Amino acid sequence: MVRLTIDSRKLAKEIIKKKAEKVLIQAPAGLKRKIADIVQKLERKTNAKIFLSADSCFGACDIPIGTIKVLKPDLVLHIGHAKMLALQNISYFPLQYEFSKKEKAMLLKLLIKELKSKGIRKACGVATIQYIELLKWIAKEAAKHGIKIVLKKSKYGIAGQVLGCETSAARSKAEAIVFVGDGVFHAIGIAKAEKKSVLILNPLAKHVRWLEKKKLREIEKKRIATLFKAKQAKRFGIVLSVKPGQFNEKLALEAKRILEANGKEAVLIAADDITEHALLDFNLDCFVAIACPRLADDAPYWKKPLIGFEELQLIFGK
Ligand code: SF4
């Protein structure tokens, strides 16, 4: 059975090694419950006072700076994502899904069959952090079946790793890209950036599927409709994320400059979690997000259009 386990011994070891007396633990939704289950054991083992962060934790970019400033923990344990930011006193604990031998063999078989049926002998392999070990194993085993799966290093130094905002590991001369992960968000980002076919191996659903061109066209259509609305808008809110790995004040100011140069009104807004509900209160016509690209996922369903910086450049002529 597929498992995602948090090794409490590793966490305890880190707390003891850092001689931390006050610890803040941060985990994404879905893992918070698992952390709550082990926190008492950790306190007993380490004698540290442990606080669990209830703030959002969307990625390695999302460190609760506000809580840290007030609480002043000696150590922050960030669970579930690999290191992105070199901030003091933060230790990252990425997690890996564990698969049985039988499950791995079955996933490999599915992948090899699909690649061979399309005559593909070389592909670039990428995965989200939870599946990196599985990807490495697949790459090694696929070679025995005459298929080369190349793993390139990401910007953060991890072979094969992709994030929603960083897909450089998918860049190679191979004819196709194999993405190991659940969901299509990353695969869409990769297909858009690399303009190549992406084969998704979903280890939880246990299937392989090509990212459909139809799906990409649908997304593009929605984006074009959003850009059209944005171009007609008069009053813009530039929403600057204050999450440490997303914060880019310079870009927000540049967005303001572009808008004003094109005769638009532009208001700067700072936010931690960016939600439609919070933004609608401002009663503006359109929003430019200087934040995680994942926001554009929800945006087609928002009442007011939300675009990214590159889209802003696109509609105003760059
Ligand atoms: S900016 Fe978005 S995609 Fe990038 S790490 Fe953060 S949450 Fe993930």
Short mmCIF file of N, CA and C in Angstrom, two decimals, residues 71-182:
data_model
loop_
_atom_site.label_atom_id
_atom_site.label_comp_id
_atom_site.label_asym_id
_atom_site.label_seq_id
_atom_site.Cartn_x
_atom_site.Cartn_y
_atom_site.Cartn_z
N LEU A 71 6.66 34.73 17.80
CA LEU A 71 6.87 33.56 18.65
C LEU A 71 8.35 33.32 19.00
N LYS A 72 9.21 33.75 18.08
CA LYS A 72 10.67 33.59 18.25
C LYS A 72 11.09 32.15 18.58
N PRO A 73 10.74 31.18 17.73
CA PRO A 73 11.20 29.81 18.01
C PRO A 73 12.70 29.69 17.74
N ASP A 74 13.35 28.73 18.40
CA ASP A 74 14.78 28.50 18.12
C ASP A 74 14.93 27.76 16.80
N LEU A 75 13.86 27.04 16.43
CA LEU A 75 13.95 26.20 15.24
C LEU A 75 12.57 26.08 14.58
N VAL A 76 12.55 26.12 13.24
CA VAL A 76 11.31 25.86 12.50
C VAL A 76 11.52 24.58 11.70
N LEU A 77 10.60 23.64 11.86
CA LEU A 77 10.66 22.42 11.05
C LEU A 77 9.61 22.53 9.96
N HIS A 78 10.05 22.56 8.73
CA HIS A 78 9.13 22.70 7.59
C HIS A 78 8.97 21.31 6.96
N ILE A 79 7.77 20.76 7.09
CA ILE A 79 7.53 19.38 6.64
C ILE A 79 6.91 19.35 5.26
N GLY A 80 7.38 18.45 4.42
CA GLY A 80 6.67 18.16 3.16
C GLY A 80 7.28 18.75 1.91
N HIS A 81 8.16 19.76 2.05
CA HIS A 81 8.76 20.35 0.85
C HIS A 81 10.28 20.39 0.99
N ALA A 82 10.96 20.40 -0.14
CA ALA A 82 12.43 20.47 -0.11
C ALA A 82 12.89 21.92 0.05
N LYS A 83 14.12 22.09 0.46
CA LYS A 83 14.66 23.42 0.74
C LYS A 83 14.58 24.34 -0.47
N MET A 84 14.10 25.56 -0.22
CA MET A 84 14.06 26.56 -1.27
C MET A 84 14.76 27.83 -0.81
N LEU A 85 14.51 28.20 0.44
CA LEU A 85 15.04 29.47 0.94
C LEU A 85 16.12 29.21 1.98
N ALA A 86 17.19 29.99 1.89
CA ALA A 86 18.27 29.82 2.88
C ALA A 86 18.00 30.75 4.06
N LEU A 87 16.97 30.44 4.83
CA LEU A 87 16.65 31.26 6.00
C LEU A 87 17.22 30.57 7.24
N GLN A 88 17.62 31.39 8.21
CA GLN A 88 18.24 30.85 9.42
C GLN A 88 17.26 30.01 10.26
N ASN A 89 17.76 28.99 10.87
CA ASN A 89 16.98 28.18 11.83
C ASN A 89 15.76 27.48 11.22
N ILE A 90 15.80 27.22 9.91
CA ILE A 90 14.69 26.45 9.32
C ILE A 90 15.26 25.15 8.76
N SER A 91 14.68 24.05 9.18
CA SER A 91 15.10 22.76 8.62
C SER A 91 13.94 22.18 7.82
N TYR A 92 14.26 21.74 6.60
CA TYR A 92 13.22 21.21 5.71
C TYR A 92 13.20 19.68 5.79
N PHE A 93 12.01 19.12 5.82
CA PHE A 93 11.85 17.66 5.82
C PHE A 93 10.91 17.23 4.70
N PRO A 94 11.44 17.12 3.47
CA PRO A 94 10.58 16.66 2.39
C PRO A 94 10.14 15.22 2.64
N LEU A 95 8.96 14.87 2.19
CA LEU A 95 8.47 13.51 2.40
C LEU A 95 8.37 12.77 1.07
N GLN A 96 8.54 11.48 1.13
CA GLN A 96 8.46 10.63 -0.07
C GLN A 96 7.35 9.61 0.09
N TYR A 97 6.55 9.42 -0.93
CA TYR A 97 5.60 8.31 -0.91
C TYR A 97 6.39 7.01 -0.98
N GLU A 98 5.94 6.03 -0.24
CA GLU A 98 6.61 4.71 -0.29
C GLU A 98 5.70 3.73 -1.02
N PHE A 99 6.30 2.96 -1.92
CA PHE A 99 5.54 1.99 -2.72
C PHE A 99 6.10 0.59 -2.49
N SER A 100 5.23 -0.40 -2.59
CA SER A 100 5.71 -1.78 -2.48
C SER A 100 6.41 -2.14 -3.80
N LYS A 101 7.18 -3.23 -3.78
CA LYS A 101 7.88 -3.70 -4.98
C LYS A 101 6.88 -3.96 -6.10
N LYS A 102 5.76 -4.55 -5.73
CA LYS A 102 4.73 -4.92 -6.70
C LYS A 102 4.15 -3.66 -7.36
N GLU A 103 3.89 -2.65 -6.54
CA GLU A 103 3.33 -1.40 -7.09
C GLU A 103 4.32 -0.73 -8.03
N LYS A 104 5.59 -0.72 -7.63
CA LYS A 104 6.61 -0.07 -8.48
C LYS A 104 6.71 -0.80 -9.82
N ALA A 105 6.73 -2.13 -9.75
CA ALA A 105 6.86 -2.92 -10.98
C ALA A 105 5.67 -2.67 -11.91
N MET A 106 4.49 -2.51 -11.32
CA MET A 106 3.29 -2.28 -12.12
C MET A 106 3.35 -0.90 -12.80
N LEU A 107 3.82 0.11 -12.05
CA LEU A 107 3.91 1.46 -12.61
C LEU A 107 4.94 1.50 -13.75
N LEU A 108 6.06 0.80 -13.53
CA LEU A 108 7.10 0.76 -14.55
C LEU A 108 6.57 0.11 -15.84
N LYS A 109 5.86 -0.98 -15.66
CA LYS A 109 5.32 -1.71 -16.80
C LYS A 109 4.38 -0.81 -17.63
N LEU A 110 3.52 -0.09 -16.93
CA LEU A 110 2.58 0.82 -17.61
C LEU A 110 3.33 1.86 -18.44
N LEU A 111 4.36 2.42 -17.82
CA LEU A 111 5.11 3.49 -18.47
C LEU A 111 5.86 2.97 -19.70
N ILE A 112 6.57 1.88 -19.53
CA ILE A 112 7.36 1.31 -20.62
C ILE A 112 6.45 0.98 -21.81
N LYS A 113 5.31 0.37 -21.50
CA LYS A 113 4.38 -0.03 -22.55
C LYS A 113 3.93 1.20 -23.36
N GLU A 114 3.60 2.27 -22.63
CA GLU A 114 3.10 3.47 -23.32
C GLU A 114 4.20 4.12 -24.16
N LEU A 115 5.40 4.23 -23.60
CA LEU A 115 6.49 4.87 -24.34
C LEU A 115 6.84 4.04 -25.58
N LYS A 116 6.92 2.73 -25.40
CA LYS A 116 7.27 1.87 -26.54
C LYS A 116 6.19 1.93 -27.61
N SER A 117 4.93 2.02 -27.20
CA SER A 117 3.84 2.06 -28.19
C SER A 117 3.93 3.31 -29.06
N LYS A 118 4.59 4.35 -28.53
CA LYS A 118 4.74 5.59 -29.32
C LYS A 118 6.15 5.67 -29.93
N GLY A 119 6.91 4.64 -29.78
CA GLY A 119 8.26 4.61 -30.37
C GLY A 119 9.23 5.55 -29.67
N ILE A 120 8.94 5.90 -28.41
CA ILE A 120 9.82 6.84 -27.69
C ILE A 120 10.89 6.07 -26.92
N ARG A 121 12.16 6.40 -27.19
CA ARG A 121 13.29 5.69 -26.55
C ARG A 121 14.03 6.58 -25.57
N LYS A 122 13.72 7.89 -25.63
CA LYS A 122 14.40 8.79 -24.70
C LYS A 122 13.40 9.86 -24.23
N ALA A 123 13.32 10.02 -22.93
CA ALA A 123 12.41 11.03 -22.38
C ALA A 123 13.09 11.71 -21.20
N CYS A 124 12.62 12.92 -20.90
CA CYS A 124 13.14 13.63 -19.73
C CYS A 124 12.19 13.33 -18.56
N GLY A 125 12.72 12.92 -17.43
CA GLY A 125 11.88 12.54 -16.30
C GLY A 125 11.83 13.64 -15.24
N VAL A 126 10.63 13.97 -14.81
CA VAL A 126 10.47 14.96 -13.73
C VAL A 126 9.39 14.49 -12.76
N ALA A 127 9.42 15.04 -11.56
CA ALA A 127 8.43 14.65 -10.55
C ALA A 127 8.33 15.74 -9.50
N THR A 128 7.24 15.74 -8.77
CA THR A 128 7.18 16.59 -7.59
C THR A 128 7.97 15.88 -6.49
N ILE A 129 8.33 16.61 -5.46
CA ILE A 129 9.31 16.09 -4.49
C ILE A 129 8.87 14.76 -3.85
N GLN A 130 7.57 14.57 -3.69
CA GLN A 130 7.08 13.34 -3.02
C GLN A 130 7.33 12.08 -3.85
N TYR A 131 7.65 12.26 -5.13
CA TYR A 131 7.83 11.09 -6.00
C TYR A 131 9.25 11.00 -6.58
N ILE A 132 10.17 11.79 -6.05
CA ILE A 132 11.53 11.82 -6.63
C ILE A 132 12.22 10.45 -6.52
N GLU A 133 12.08 9.78 -5.39
CA GLU A 133 12.74 8.47 -5.24
C GLU A 133 12.15 7.46 -6.23
N LEU A 134 10.83 7.52 -6.41
CA LEU A 134 10.18 6.63 -7.36
C LEU A 134 10.68 6.93 -8.78
N LEU A 135 10.78 8.22 -9.10
CA LEU A 135 11.27 8.61 -10.43
C LEU A 135 12.68 8.07 -10.68
N LYS A 136 13.54 8.21 -9.67
CA LYS A 136 14.93 7.73 -9.82
C LYS A 136 14.93 6.22 -10.08
N TRP A 137 14.11 5.51 -9.33
CA TRP A 137 14.03 4.04 -9.50
C TRP A 137 13.53 3.71 -10.91
N ILE A 138 12.51 4.43 -11.35
CA ILE A 138 11.94 4.18 -12.68
C ILE A 138 13.00 4.43 -13.77
N ALA A 139 13.74 5.52 -13.61
CA ALA A 139 14.77 5.87 -14.61
C ALA A 139 15.81 4.74 -14.71
N LYS A 140 16.20 4.22 -13.55
CA LYS A 140 17.21 3.15 -13.52
C LYS A 140 16.66 1.87 -14.18
N GLU A 141 15.44 1.52 -13.84
CA GLU A 141 14.85 0.28 -14.37
C GLU A 141 14.50 0.39 -15.85
N ALA A 142 14.06 1.59 -16.27
CA ALA A 142 13.65 1.77 -17.67
C ALA A 142 14.84 1.52 -18.61
N ALA A 143 16.04 1.88 -18.14
CA ALA A 143 17.24 1.68 -18.96
C ALA A 143 17.41 0.20 -19.32
N LYS A 144 17.00 -0.69 -18.40
CA LYS A 144 17.12 -2.13 -18.65
C LYS A 144 16.15 -2.58 -19.75
N HIS A 145 15.15 -1.72 -20.03
CA HIS A 145 14.18 -2.04 -21.09
C HIS A 145 14.45 -1.23 -22.35
N GLY A 146 15.65 -0.63 -22.41
CA GLY A 146 16.03 0.11 -23.62
C GLY A 146 15.44 1.52 -23.71
N ILE A 147 14.96 2.03 -22.57
CA ILE A 147 14.42 3.41 -22.59
C ILE A 147 15.23 4.29 -21.65
N LYS A 148 15.71 5.39 -22.21
CA LYS A 148 16.54 6.28 -21.40
C LYS A 148 15.66 7.39 -20.81
N ILE A 149 15.68 7.51 -19.52
CA ILE A 149 14.96 8.63 -18.88
C ILE A 149 16.00 9.52 -18.23
N VAL A 150 16.16 10.71 -18.81
CA VAL A 150 17.20 11.63 -18.31
C VAL A 150 16.65 12.45 -17.16
N LEU A 151 17.47 12.64 -16.14
CA LEU A 151 17.07 13.48 -15.01
C LEU A 151 17.99 14.70 -14.95
N LYS A 152 17.41 15.88 -15.09
CA LYS A 152 18.22 17.11 -15.04
C LYS A 152 17.99 17.78 -13.68
N LYS A 153 19.01 18.52 -13.25
CA LYS A 153 18.89 19.18 -11.93
C LYS A 153 17.97 20.40 -12.00
N SER A 154 17.19 20.60 -10.95
CA SER A 154 16.33 21.79 -10.88
C SER A 154 17.18 22.97 -10.42
N LYS A 155 16.57 24.15 -10.41
CA LYS A 155 17.24 25.36 -9.93
C LYS A 155 17.71 25.17 -8.48
N TYR A 156 16.99 24.32 -7.73
CA TYR A 156 17.34 24.11 -6.33
C TYR A 156 18.24 22.89 -6.12
N GLY A 157 18.78 22.35 -7.22
CA GLY A 157 19.81 21.31 -7.13
C GLY A 157 19.30 19.89 -6.99
N ILE A 158 18.01 19.65 -7.17
CA ILE A 158 17.49 18.29 -7.02
C ILE A 158 17.17 17.71 -8.39
N ALA A 159 17.78 16.55 -8.70
CA ALA A 159 17.59 15.95 -10.03
C ALA A 159 16.13 15.57 -10.24
N GLY A 160 15.55 16.11 -11.32
CA GLY A 160 14.19 15.75 -11.72
C GLY A 160 13.08 16.54 -11.03
N GLN A 161 13.44 17.38 -10.06
CA GLN A 161 12.36 18.04 -9.31
C GLN A 161 11.71 19.20 -10.07
N VAL A 162 10.39 19.22 -10.09
CA VAL A 162 9.68 20.39 -10.62
C VAL A 162 8.76 20.95 -9.54
N LEU A 163 8.60 22.27 -9.60
CA LEU A 163 7.65 22.96 -8.73
C LEU A 163 6.67 23.67 -9.67
N GLY A 164 5.58 24.15 -9.13
CA GLY A 164 4.65 24.88 -9.98
C GLY A 164 5.29 26.12 -10.60
N CYS A 165 6.30 26.68 -9.90
CA CYS A 165 6.93 27.91 -10.38
C CYS A 165 8.33 27.66 -10.93
N GLU A 166 8.76 26.42 -11.01
CA GLU A 166 10.14 26.15 -11.46
C GLU A 166 10.19 24.80 -12.17
N THR A 167 10.30 24.86 -13.50
CA THR A 167 10.23 23.61 -14.27
C THR A 167 11.49 23.39 -15.12
N SER A 168 12.60 24.03 -14.73
CA SER A 168 13.79 23.94 -15.58
C SER A 168 14.32 22.50 -15.71
N ALA A 169 14.02 21.62 -14.77
CA ALA A 169 14.49 20.22 -14.87
C ALA A 169 13.84 19.50 -16.05
N ALA A 170 12.79 20.07 -16.60
CA ALA A 170 12.10 19.43 -17.73
C ALA A 170 12.73 19.82 -19.07
N ARG A 171 13.75 20.70 -19.00
CA ARG A 171 14.37 21.19 -20.25
C ARG A 171 15.46 20.22 -20.71
N SER A 172 15.27 19.60 -21.86
CA SER A 172 16.29 18.70 -22.40
C SER A 172 16.01 18.49 -23.89
N LYS A 173 16.90 17.72 -24.52
CA LYS A 173 16.70 17.49 -25.95
C LYS A 173 15.80 16.28 -26.21
N ALA A 174 15.38 15.60 -25.14
CA ALA A 174 14.55 14.38 -25.31
C ALA A 174 13.23 14.74 -25.98
N GLU A 175 12.66 13.74 -26.68
CA GLU A 175 11.47 14.04 -27.47
C GLU A 175 10.19 14.19 -26.64
N ALA A 176 10.18 13.63 -25.44
CA ALA A 176 8.97 13.74 -24.61
C ALA A 176 9.36 13.92 -23.15
N ILE A 177 8.39 14.28 -22.35
CA ILE A 177 8.63 14.47 -20.92
C ILE A 177 7.72 13.51 -20.14
N VAL A 178 8.32 12.80 -19.19
CA VAL A 178 7.53 11.95 -18.31
C VAL A 178 7.41 12.67 -16.97
N PHE A 179 6.18 12.93 -16.56
CA PHE A 179 5.96 13.59 -15.28
C PHE A 179 5.36 12.58 -14.31
N VAL A 180 6.02 12.38 -13.18
CA VAL A 180 5.49 11.48 -12.16
C VAL A 180 4.86 12.34 -11.06
N GLY A 181 3.58 12.22 -10.89
CA GLY A 181 2.90 13.03 -9.88
C GLY A 181 1.41 12.85 -9.96
N ASP A 182 0.73 13.43 -8.96
CA ASP A 182 -0.73 13.37 -9.02
C ASP A 182 -1.24 14.75 -9.43
#
